[in-house]
PDB file of C-alpha atoms in Angstrom:
ATOM      1  CA  UNK A  11       0.024   0.054   0.023  1.00 58.00           C
ATOM      2  CA  UNK A  12       1.323   3.451  -0.811  1.00 66.00           C
ATOM      3  CA  UNK A  13       2.339   5.486   2.188  1.00 89.00           C
ATOM      4  CA  UNK A  14       2.297   8.764   0.114  1.00 91.00           C
ATOM      5  CA  UNK A  15       0.004  10.261  -2.338  1.00 95.00           C
ATOM      6  CA  UNK A  16       1.184  12.479  -5.233  1.00 96.00           C
ATOM      7  CA  UNK A  17      -0.869  15.520  -6.069  1.00 97.00           C
ATOM      8  CA  UNK A  18      -0.198  17.597  -9.227  1.00 97.00           C
ATOM      9  CA  UNK A  19      -1.531  21.129  -9.773  1.00 96.00           C
ATOM     10  CA  UNK A  20      -1.055  23.208 -13.070  1.00 95.00           C
ATOM     11  CA  UNK A  21      -0.055  26.763 -12.635  1.00 94.00           C
ATOM     12  CA  UNK A  22      -1.190  27.910 -16.211  1.00 93.00           C
ATOM     13  CA  UNK A  23      -3.780  27.157 -18.817  1.00 93.00           C
ATOM     14  CA  UNK A  24      -1.540  25.177 -21.162  1.00 93.00           C
ATOM     15  CA  UNK A  25      -0.550  22.776 -18.286  1.00 95.00           C
ATOM     16  CA  UNK A  26      -4.085  22.371 -17.222  1.00 95.00           C
ATOM     17  CA  UNK A  27      -5.020  21.303 -20.705  1.00 95.00           C
ATOM     18  CA  UNK A  28      -2.136  18.995 -21.117  1.00 97.00           C
ATOM     19  CA  UNK A  29      -2.780  17.248 -17.819  1.00 97.00           C
ATOM     20  CA  UNK A  30      -6.425  16.710 -18.822  1.00 97.00           C
ATOM     21  CA  UNK A  31      -5.308  15.369 -22.278  1.00 97.00           C
ATOM     22  CA  UNK A  32      -2.852  12.982 -20.621  1.00 97.00           C
ATOM     23  CA  UNK A  33      -5.482  11.755 -18.238  1.00 97.00           C
ATOM     24  CA  UNK A  34      -7.997  11.088 -21.072  1.00 97.00           C
ATOM     25  CA  UNK A  35      -5.434   9.341 -23.172  1.00 97.00           C
ATOM     26  CA  UNK A  36      -4.610   7.056 -20.219  1.00 96.00           C
ATOM     27  CA  UNK A  37      -8.309   6.388 -19.648  1.00 96.00           C
ATOM     28  CA  UNK A  38      -8.760   5.345 -23.399  1.00 95.00           C
ATOM     29  CA  UNK A  39      -6.499   2.331 -23.081  1.00 91.00           C
ATOM     30  CA  UNK A  40      -7.820   1.157 -19.562  1.00 90.00           C
ATOM     31  CA  UNK A  41     -10.462  -1.239 -20.893  1.00 87.00           C
ATOM     32  CA  UNK A  42      -9.000  -2.351 -24.214  1.00 90.00           C
ATOM     33  CA  UNK A  43      -9.856  -4.662 -25.967  1.00 91.00           C
ATOM     34  CA  UNK A  44     -13.544  -3.521 -25.750  1.00 89.00           C
ATOM     35  CA  UNK A  45     -15.697  -6.556 -25.062  1.00 86.00           C
ATOM     36  CA  UNK A  46     -18.937  -5.159 -23.694  1.00 89.00           C
ATOM     37  CA  UNK A  47     -21.194  -2.143 -23.593  1.00 90.00           C
ATOM     38  CA  UNK A  48     -19.769  -0.682 -20.418  1.00 91.00           C
ATOM     39  CA  UNK A  49     -16.139  -0.761 -21.733  1.00 93.00           C
ATOM     40  CA  UNK A  50     -17.267   0.648 -24.946  1.00 93.00           C
ATOM     41  CA  UNK A  51     -19.096   3.562 -23.420  1.00 93.00           C
ATOM     42  CA  UNK A  52     -16.097   4.282 -21.130  1.00 94.00           C
ATOM     43  CA  UNK A  53     -13.972   4.506 -24.304  1.00 96.00           C
ATOM     44  CA  UNK A  54     -16.320   6.616 -26.404  1.00 96.00           C
ATOM     45  CA  UNK A  55     -17.072   9.046 -23.546  1.00 96.00           C
ATOM     46  CA  UNK A  56     -13.281   9.668 -23.158  1.00 96.00           C
ATOM     47  CA  UNK A  57     -12.940  10.085 -26.966  1.00 97.00           C
ATOM     48  CA  UNK A  58     -15.747  12.582 -26.962  1.00 96.00           C
ATOM     49  CA  UNK A  59     -14.195  14.575 -23.992  1.00 96.00           C
ATOM     50  CA  UNK A  60     -10.805  14.552 -25.798  1.00 96.00           C
ATOM     51  CA  UNK A  61     -12.386  16.049 -28.930  1.00 96.00           C
ATOM     52  CA  UNK A  62     -14.005  18.683 -26.723  1.00 95.00           C
ATOM     53  CA  UNK A  63     -10.617  19.694 -25.345  1.00 95.00           C
ATOM     54  CA  UNK A  64      -9.044  19.766 -28.881  1.00 94.00           C
ATOM     55  CA  UNK A  65     -11.822  22.047 -30.048  1.00 92.00           C
ATOM     56  CA  UNK A  66     -11.104  24.618 -27.351  1.00 90.00           C
ATOM     57  CA  UNK A  67      -7.578  25.533 -28.506  1.00 86.00           C
ATOM     58  CA  UNK A  68      -4.655  24.719 -30.799  1.00 90.00           C
ATOM     59  CA  UNK A  69      -3.008  21.850 -29.001  1.00 91.00           C
ATOM     60  CA  UNK A  70      -0.535  21.126 -31.714  1.00 92.00           C
ATOM     61  CA  UNK A  71       0.785  24.731 -31.846  1.00 93.00           C
ATOM     62  CA  UNK A  72       1.108  24.896 -28.104  1.00 94.00           C
ATOM     63  CA  UNK A  73       3.086  21.634 -27.964  1.00 95.00           C
ATOM     64  CA  UNK A  74       5.377  22.775 -30.800  1.00 95.00           C
ATOM     65  CA  UNK A  75       6.081  26.009 -28.985  1.00 95.00           C
ATOM     66  CA  UNK A  76       6.885  23.937 -25.892  1.00 95.00           C
ATOM     67  CA  UNK A  77       9.285  21.715 -27.845  1.00 95.00           C
ATOM     68  CA  UNK A  78      11.176  24.891 -28.913  1.00 95.00           C
ATOM     69  CA  UNK A  79      11.172  26.198 -25.337  1.00 94.00           C
ATOM     70  CA  UNK A  80      12.622  22.965 -24.032  1.00 94.00           C
ATOM     71  CA  UNK A  81      15.263  23.006 -26.814  1.00 92.00           C
ATOM     72  CA  UNK A  82      16.307  26.541 -25.592  1.00 93.00           C
ATOM     73  CA  UNK A  83      16.537  25.340 -22.047  1.00 90.00           C
ATOM     74  CA  UNK A  84      18.731  22.482 -23.044  1.00 90.00           C
ATOM     75  CA  UNK A  85      20.998  24.716 -25.029  1.00 89.00           C
ATOM     76  CA  UNK A  86      21.480  26.731 -21.882  1.00 87.00           C
ATOM     77  CA  UNK A  87      22.105  23.585 -19.891  1.00 85.00           C
ATOM     78  CA  UNK A  88      24.845  22.511 -22.301  1.00 83.00           C
ATOM     79  CA  UNK A  89      26.847  25.598 -21.242  1.00 84.00           C
ATOM     80  CA  UNK A  90      26.924  24.439 -17.615  1.00 83.00           C
ATOM     81  CA  UNK A  91      30.417  22.933 -16.691  1.00 85.00           C
ATOM     82  CA  UNK A  92      30.344  19.209 -15.869  1.00 83.00           C
ATOM     83  CA  UNK A  93      26.883  18.484 -17.423  1.00 83.00           C
ATOM     84  CA  UNK A  94      26.235  15.262 -19.351  1.00 83.00           C
ATOM     85  CA  UNK A  95      26.456  16.451 -22.886  1.00 86.00           C
ATOM     86  CA  UNK A  96      25.618  13.106 -24.388  1.00 89.00           C
ATOM     87  CA  UNK A  97      22.404  12.989 -22.358  1.00 90.00           C
ATOM     88  CA  UNK A  98      21.424  16.593 -23.370  1.00 91.00           C
ATOM     89  CA  UNK A  99      22.149  15.738 -27.061  1.00 91.00           C
ATOM     90  CA  UNK A 100      20.034  12.629 -26.884  1.00 93.00           C
ATOM     91  CA  UNK A 101      17.048  14.540 -25.471  1.00 93.00           C
ATOM     92  CA  UNK A 102      17.532  17.389 -27.956  1.00 93.00           C
ATOM     93  CA  UNK A 103      17.325  14.753 -30.829  1.00 94.00           C
ATOM     94  CA  UNK A 104      14.210  13.270 -29.312  1.00 94.00           C
ATOM     95  CA  UNK A 105      12.591  16.716 -29.140  1.00 94.00           C
ATOM     96  CA  UNK A 106      13.576  17.364 -32.718  1.00 94.00           C
ATOM     97  CA  UNK A 107      12.181  14.061 -34.030  1.00 95.00           C
ATOM     98  CA  UNK A 108       8.983  14.485 -31.934  1.00 94.00           C
ATOM     99  CA  UNK A 109       8.454  17.987 -33.468  1.00 94.00           C
ATOM    100  CA  UNK A 110       9.055  16.677 -36.959  1.00 95.00           C
ATOM    101  CA  UNK A 111       6.421  13.888 -36.566  1.00 95.00           C
ATOM    102  CA  UNK A 112       3.903  16.262 -34.980  1.00 94.00           C
ATOM    103  CA  UNK A 113       4.416  18.888 -37.798  1.00 92.00           C
ATOM    104  CA  UNK A 114       3.633  16.378 -40.469  1.00 93.00           C
ATOM    105  CA  UNK A 115       0.782  14.540 -38.741  1.00 91.00           C
ATOM    106  CA  UNK A 116      -2.808  15.222 -39.837  1.00 90.00           C
ATOM    107  CA  UNK A 117      -4.810  17.680 -37.652  1.00 91.00           C
ATOM    108  CA  UNK A 118      -5.050  16.305 -34.158  1.00 93.00           C
ATOM    109  CA  UNK A 119      -8.363  14.367 -33.662  1.00 94.00           C
ATOM    110  CA  UNK A 120      -9.418  14.793 -37.336  1.00 94.00           C
ATOM    111  CA  UNK A 121      -9.800  10.932 -37.918  1.00 96.00           C
ATOM    112  CA  UNK A 122     -11.899  10.615 -34.742  1.00 97.00           C
ATOM    113  CA  UNK A 123     -13.972  13.635 -35.544  1.00 96.00           C
ATOM    114  CA  UNK A 124     -14.827  12.261 -38.995  1.00 96.00           C
ATOM    115  CA  UNK A 125     -15.828   8.896 -37.869  1.00 97.00           C
ATOM    116  CA  UNK A 126     -19.620   8.150 -38.182  1.00 96.00           C
ATOM    117  CA  UNK A 127     -19.781   5.743 -35.130  1.00 96.00           C
ATOM    118  CA  UNK A 128     -17.907   8.157 -32.832  1.00 97.00           C
ATOM    119  CA  UNK A 129     -20.126  11.091 -33.947  1.00 96.00           C
ATOM    120  CA  UNK A 130     -23.315   9.058 -33.350  1.00 95.00           C
ATOM    121  CA  UNK A 131     -22.243   7.951 -29.876  1.00 95.00           C
ATOM    122  CA  UNK A 132     -21.063  11.493 -29.010  1.00 94.00           C
ATOM    123  CA  UNK A 133     -24.383  12.993 -29.817  1.00 93.00           C
ATOM    124  CA  UNK A 134     -26.154  10.651 -27.313  1.00 93.00           C
ATOM    125  CA  UNK A 135     -23.653  10.882 -24.416  1.00 91.00           C
ATOM    126  CA  UNK A 136     -25.232  13.943 -22.837  1.00 90.00           C
ATOM    127  CA  UNK A 137     -28.575  12.286 -22.596  1.00 92.00           C
ATOM    128  CA  UNK A 138     -29.112  10.355 -19.412  1.00 93.00           C
ATOM    129  CA  UNK A 139     -29.265   6.590 -20.504  1.00 90.00           C
ATOM    130  CA  UNK A 140     -29.054   7.852 -24.106  1.00 89.00           C
ATOM    131  CA  UNK A 141     -26.764   4.997 -25.278  1.00 90.00           C
ATOM    132  CA  UNK A 142     -29.333   2.185 -24.783  1.00 91.00           C
ATOM    133  CA  UNK A 143     -29.374  -0.365 -27.685  1.00 91.00           C
ATOM    134  CA  UNK A 144     -32.757   1.175 -29.030  1.00 93.00           C
ATOM    135  CA  UNK A 145     -31.122   4.691 -28.955  1.00 92.00           C
ATOM    136  CA  UNK A 146     -27.904   3.539 -30.650  1.00 93.00           C
ATOM    137  CA  UNK A 147     -28.544   0.457 -32.670  1.00 95.00           C
ATOM    138  CA  UNK A 148     -25.334   1.187 -34.611  1.00 94.00           C
ATOM    139  CA  UNK A 149     -23.277   0.747 -31.418  1.00 94.00           C
ATOM    140  CA  UNK A 150     -25.204  -2.367 -30.570  1.00 94.00           C
ATOM    141  CA  UNK A 151     -24.450  -3.757 -33.939  1.00 94.00           C
ATOM    142  CA  UNK A 152     -20.665  -2.743 -33.653  1.00 95.00           C
ATOM    143  CA  UNK A 153     -20.404  -4.581 -30.306  1.00 94.00           C
ATOM    144  CA  UNK A 154     -21.599  -7.811 -32.012  1.00 95.00           C
ATOM    145  CA  UNK A 155     -18.973  -7.684 -34.754  1.00 95.00           C
ATOM    146  CA  UNK A 156     -15.978 -10.035 -34.533  1.00 95.00           C
ATOM    147  CA  UNK A 157     -13.548  -8.878 -31.866  1.00 94.00           C
ATOM    148  CA  UNK A 158     -10.664  -8.731 -34.292  1.00 95.00           C
ATOM    149  CA  UNK A 159     -12.598  -6.326 -36.485  1.00 95.00           C
ATOM    150  CA  UNK A 160     -13.296  -3.934 -33.427  1.00 95.00           C
ATOM    151  CA  UNK A 161      -9.635  -4.289 -32.329  1.00 95.00           C
ATOM    152  CA  UNK A 162      -8.430  -3.156 -35.920  1.00 96.00           C
ATOM    153  CA  UNK A 163     -10.800  -0.195 -35.808  1.00 96.00           C
ATOM    154  CA  UNK A 164      -9.570   0.855 -32.392  1.00 96.00           C
ATOM    155  CA  UNK A 165      -5.932   0.464 -33.300  1.00 96.00           C
ATOM    156  CA  UNK A 166      -6.532   2.865 -36.226  1.00 96.00           C
ATOM    157  CA  UNK A 167      -8.205   5.457 -33.903  1.00 97.00           C
ATOM    158  CA  UNK A 168      -5.400   5.108 -31.393  1.00 97.00           C
ATOM    159  CA  UNK A 169      -2.662   5.335 -33.926  1.00 96.00           C
ATOM    160  CA  UNK A 170      -3.997   8.666 -35.156  1.00 96.00           C
ATOM    161  CA  UNK A 171      -3.452   9.999 -31.500  1.00 96.00           C
ATOM    162  CA  UNK A 172       0.116   8.523 -31.307  1.00 95.00           C
ATOM    163  CA  UNK A 173       2.025  11.734 -32.482  1.00 95.00           C
ATOM    164  CA  UNK A 174       0.176  13.736 -29.857  1.00 96.00           C
ATOM    165  CA  UNK A 175       0.657  11.106 -27.080  1.00 96.00           C
ATOM    166  CA  UNK A 176       4.404  10.644 -27.761  1.00 95.00           C
ATOM    167  CA  UNK A 177       5.153  14.373 -27.869  1.00 96.00           C
ATOM    168  CA  UNK A 178       2.964  15.155 -24.740  1.00 97.00           C
ATOM    169  CA  UNK A 179       4.697  12.237 -22.876  1.00 96.00           C
ATOM    170  CA  UNK A 180       8.065  13.595 -23.667  1.00 95.00           C
ATOM    171  CA  UNK A 181       7.252  17.217 -22.725  1.00 96.00           C
ATOM    172  CA  UNK A 182       5.493  16.270 -19.423  1.00 97.00           C
ATOM    173  CA  UNK A 183       8.358  13.997 -18.563  1.00 96.00           C
ATOM    174  CA  UNK A 184      10.811  16.784 -19.041  1.00 94.00           C
ATOM    175  CA  UNK A 185       8.741  19.294 -16.962  1.00 96.00           C
ATOM    176  CA  UNK A 186       8.206  16.834 -14.114  1.00 97.00           C
ATOM    177  CA  UNK A 187      11.896  16.062 -13.842  1.00 93.00           C
ATOM    178  CA  UNK A 188      12.898  19.709 -14.073  1.00 90.00           C
ATOM    179  CA  UNK A 189      12.917  20.176 -10.211  1.00 93.00           C
ATOM    180  CA  UNK A 190      13.650  17.824  -7.289  1.00 95.00           C
ATOM    181  CA  UNK A 191      11.123  17.273  -4.432  1.00 97.00           C
ATOM    182  CA  UNK A 192      12.166  19.315  -1.235  1.00 96.00           C
ATOM    183  CA  UNK A 193      10.913  18.947   2.292  1.00 96.00           C
ATOM    184  CA  UNK A 194       8.560  21.840   3.335  1.00 96.00           C
ATOM    185  CA  UNK A 195       6.417  22.502   6.359  1.00 96.00           C
ATOM    186  CA  UNK A 196       3.031  24.080   6.627  1.00 95.00           C
ATOM    187  CA  UNK A 197       1.984  25.873   9.739  1.00 95.00           C
ATOM    188  CA  UNK A 198      -1.812  25.483  10.644  1.00 93.00           C
ATOM    189  CA  UNK A 199      -2.499  23.960   7.401  1.00 93.00           C
ATOM    190  CA  UNK A 200      -1.299  26.843   5.232  1.00 96.00           C
ATOM    191  CA  UNK A 201       1.849  27.188   3.079  1.00 96.00           C
ATOM    192  CA  UNK A 202       2.756  29.881   0.433  1.00 94.00           C
ATOM    193  CA  UNK A 203       5.704  30.589  -1.831  1.00 93.00           C
ATOM    194  CA  UNK A 204       6.994  32.026  -5.109  1.00 90.00           C
ATOM    195  CA  UNK A 205       6.488  29.871  -8.148  1.00 80.00           C
ATOM    196  CA  UNK A 206       9.586  31.261  -9.875  1.00 80.00           C
ATOM    197  CA  UNK A 207       7.893  30.816 -13.344  1.00 84.00           C
ATOM    198  CA  UNK A 208       6.954  27.141 -12.733  1.00 92.00           C
ATOM    199  CA  UNK A 209       4.352  25.308 -14.790  1.00 93.00           C
ATOM    200  CA  UNK A 210       3.491  22.606 -12.326  1.00 95.00           C
ATOM    201  CA  UNK A 211       3.361  21.930  -8.593  1.00 95.00           C
ATOM    202  CA  UNK A 212       3.900  18.345  -7.392  1.00 97.00           C
ATOM    203  CA  UNK A 213       3.121  17.482  -3.768  1.00 97.00           C
ATOM    204  CA  UNK A 214       3.684  14.256  -1.905  1.00 96.00           C
ATOM    205  CA  UNK A 215       1.649  13.864   1.243  1.00 94.00           C
ATOM    206  CA  UNK A 216       1.629  11.137   3.828  1.00 90.00           C
ATOM    207  CA  UNK A 217      -1.514   9.090   3.336  1.00 91.00           C
ATOM    208  CA  UNK A 218      -1.819   8.567   7.170  1.00 90.00           C
ATOM    209  CA  UNK A 219      -2.584  12.272   7.614  1.00 88.00           C
ATOM    210  CA  UNK A 220      -5.735  11.967   5.474  1.00 92.00           C
ATOM    211  CA  UNK A 221      -5.307  15.460   4.053  1.00 94.00           C
ATOM    212  CA  UNK A 222      -5.457  16.917   0.556  1.00 95.00           C
ATOM    213  CA  UNK A 223      -4.242  20.218  -0.814  1.00 96.00           C
ATOM    214  CA  UNK A 224      -6.391  23.126  -2.162  1.00 96.00           C
ATOM    215  CA  UNK A 225      -4.013  25.092  -4.372  1.00 94.00           C
ATOM    216  CA  UNK A 226      -4.517  28.656  -5.761  1.00 92.00           C
ATOM    217  CA  UNK A 227      -2.176  30.820  -7.665  1.00 86.00           C
ATOM    218  CA  UNK A 228      -0.091  31.015 -10.775  1.00 79.00           C
ATOM    219  CA  UNK A 229       3.499  30.692 -11.937  1.00 73.00           C
ATOM    220  CA  UNK A 230       4.853  33.523  -9.819  1.00 82.00           C
ATOM    221  CA  UNK A 231       3.021  32.925  -6.543  1.00 91.00           C
ATOM    222  CA  UNK A 232       0.956  30.225  -5.055  1.00 95.00           C
ATOM    223  CA  UNK A 233      -0.757  29.235  -1.837  1.00 96.00           C
ATOM    224  CA  UNK A 234      -1.565  25.754  -0.468  1.00 96.00           C
ATOM    225  CA  UNK A 235      -4.328  25.048   2.110  1.00 96.00           C
ATOM    226  CA  UNK A 236      -4.395  21.498   3.523  1.00 96.00           C
ATOM    227  CA  UNK A 237      -7.900  20.210   4.102  1.00 95.00           C
ATOM    228  CA  UNK A 238      -9.044  17.160   6.027  1.00 94.00           C
ATOM    229  CA  UNK A 239     -10.593  14.306   3.924  1.00 93.00           C
ATOM    230  CA  UNK A 240     -13.199  13.905   6.670  1.00 90.00           C
ATOM    231  CA  UNK A 241     -14.574  17.438   6.823  1.00 86.00           C
ATOM    232  CA  UNK A 242     -16.535  16.770   9.929  1.00 85.00           C
ATOM    233  CA  UNK A 243     -13.988  15.196  12.294  1.00 83.00           C
ATOM    234  CA  UNK A 244     -10.619  15.462  10.537  1.00 81.00           C
ATOM    235  CA  UNK A 245      -7.841  17.534  12.125  1.00 88.00           C
ATOM    236  CA  UNK A 246      -5.055  19.542  10.400  1.00 90.00           C
ATOM    237  CA  UNK A 247      -1.871  19.335  12.371  1.00 91.00           C
ATOM    238  CA  UNK A 248      -0.133  22.584  13.502  1.00 94.00           C
ATOM    239  CA  UNK A 249       2.909  21.552  11.663  1.00 94.00           C
ATOM    240  CA  UNK A 250       2.782  19.347   8.678  1.00 93.00           C
ATOM    241  CA  UNK A 251       5.860  18.121   6.643  1.00 94.00           C
ATOM    242  CA  UNK A 252       5.328  17.380   3.018  1.00 95.00           C
ATOM    243  CA  UNK A 253       7.447  17.157  -0.197  1.00 96.00           C
ATOM    244  CA  UNK A 254       7.072  19.856  -2.857  1.00 97.00           C
ATOM    245  CA  UNK A 255       8.554  20.200  -6.381  1.00 96.00           C
ATOM    246  CA  UNK A 256       8.034  23.408  -8.400  1.00 94.00           C
ATOM    247  CA  UNK A 257       8.572  22.297 -12.015  1.00 93.00           C
TER     248      UNK A 257
END
């Protein structure tokens, strides 16, 4: 059993979007291969939410900008004496290759957006119980097709998201590893600090405390208030040690 819980909190809009996209991409593959109605609805609901996120902004442009920003940071790092230049060159090459694939890939989500079955299910998802077999005979029919036929269809859909997934995974990995965890102490359940242009806060809390963080702020300044999971009877210690990374 885990003795600590990791909480992550975005400090700007792009990071908020990227964490949501990462979460939805992870959810897509949880119940594969799809073998029943419940698994299929879980999959299609996440596809629909992913398309909603893509329609709110230009995810590809933001990711390409971030690849360039990470390249600049690595160029600066390469000037530092004693740094592992081979490691930096390898990461820079990864960033370059990822950017090239993302640039030439079709518009993110286009294949999913144009798929008739996804469109039909997406229309019904906002209606309570709207995906019954009599509401969506097409889905009912699809679920009775041979498993390998459905698997091939899903592999095609997932492959269309791969340039996005690979780039996002690389970027988030670099951001998460940009700063080490440091021991901090909150007094009476409160802690604040300067963000120093951070994109992401990562907190590790002991599970035994039964506390969770409420975080407000942005890249230059943030505040954390620790709240008891049991709002009626839970207590917040006068001093609480926790691990914090400003990435």
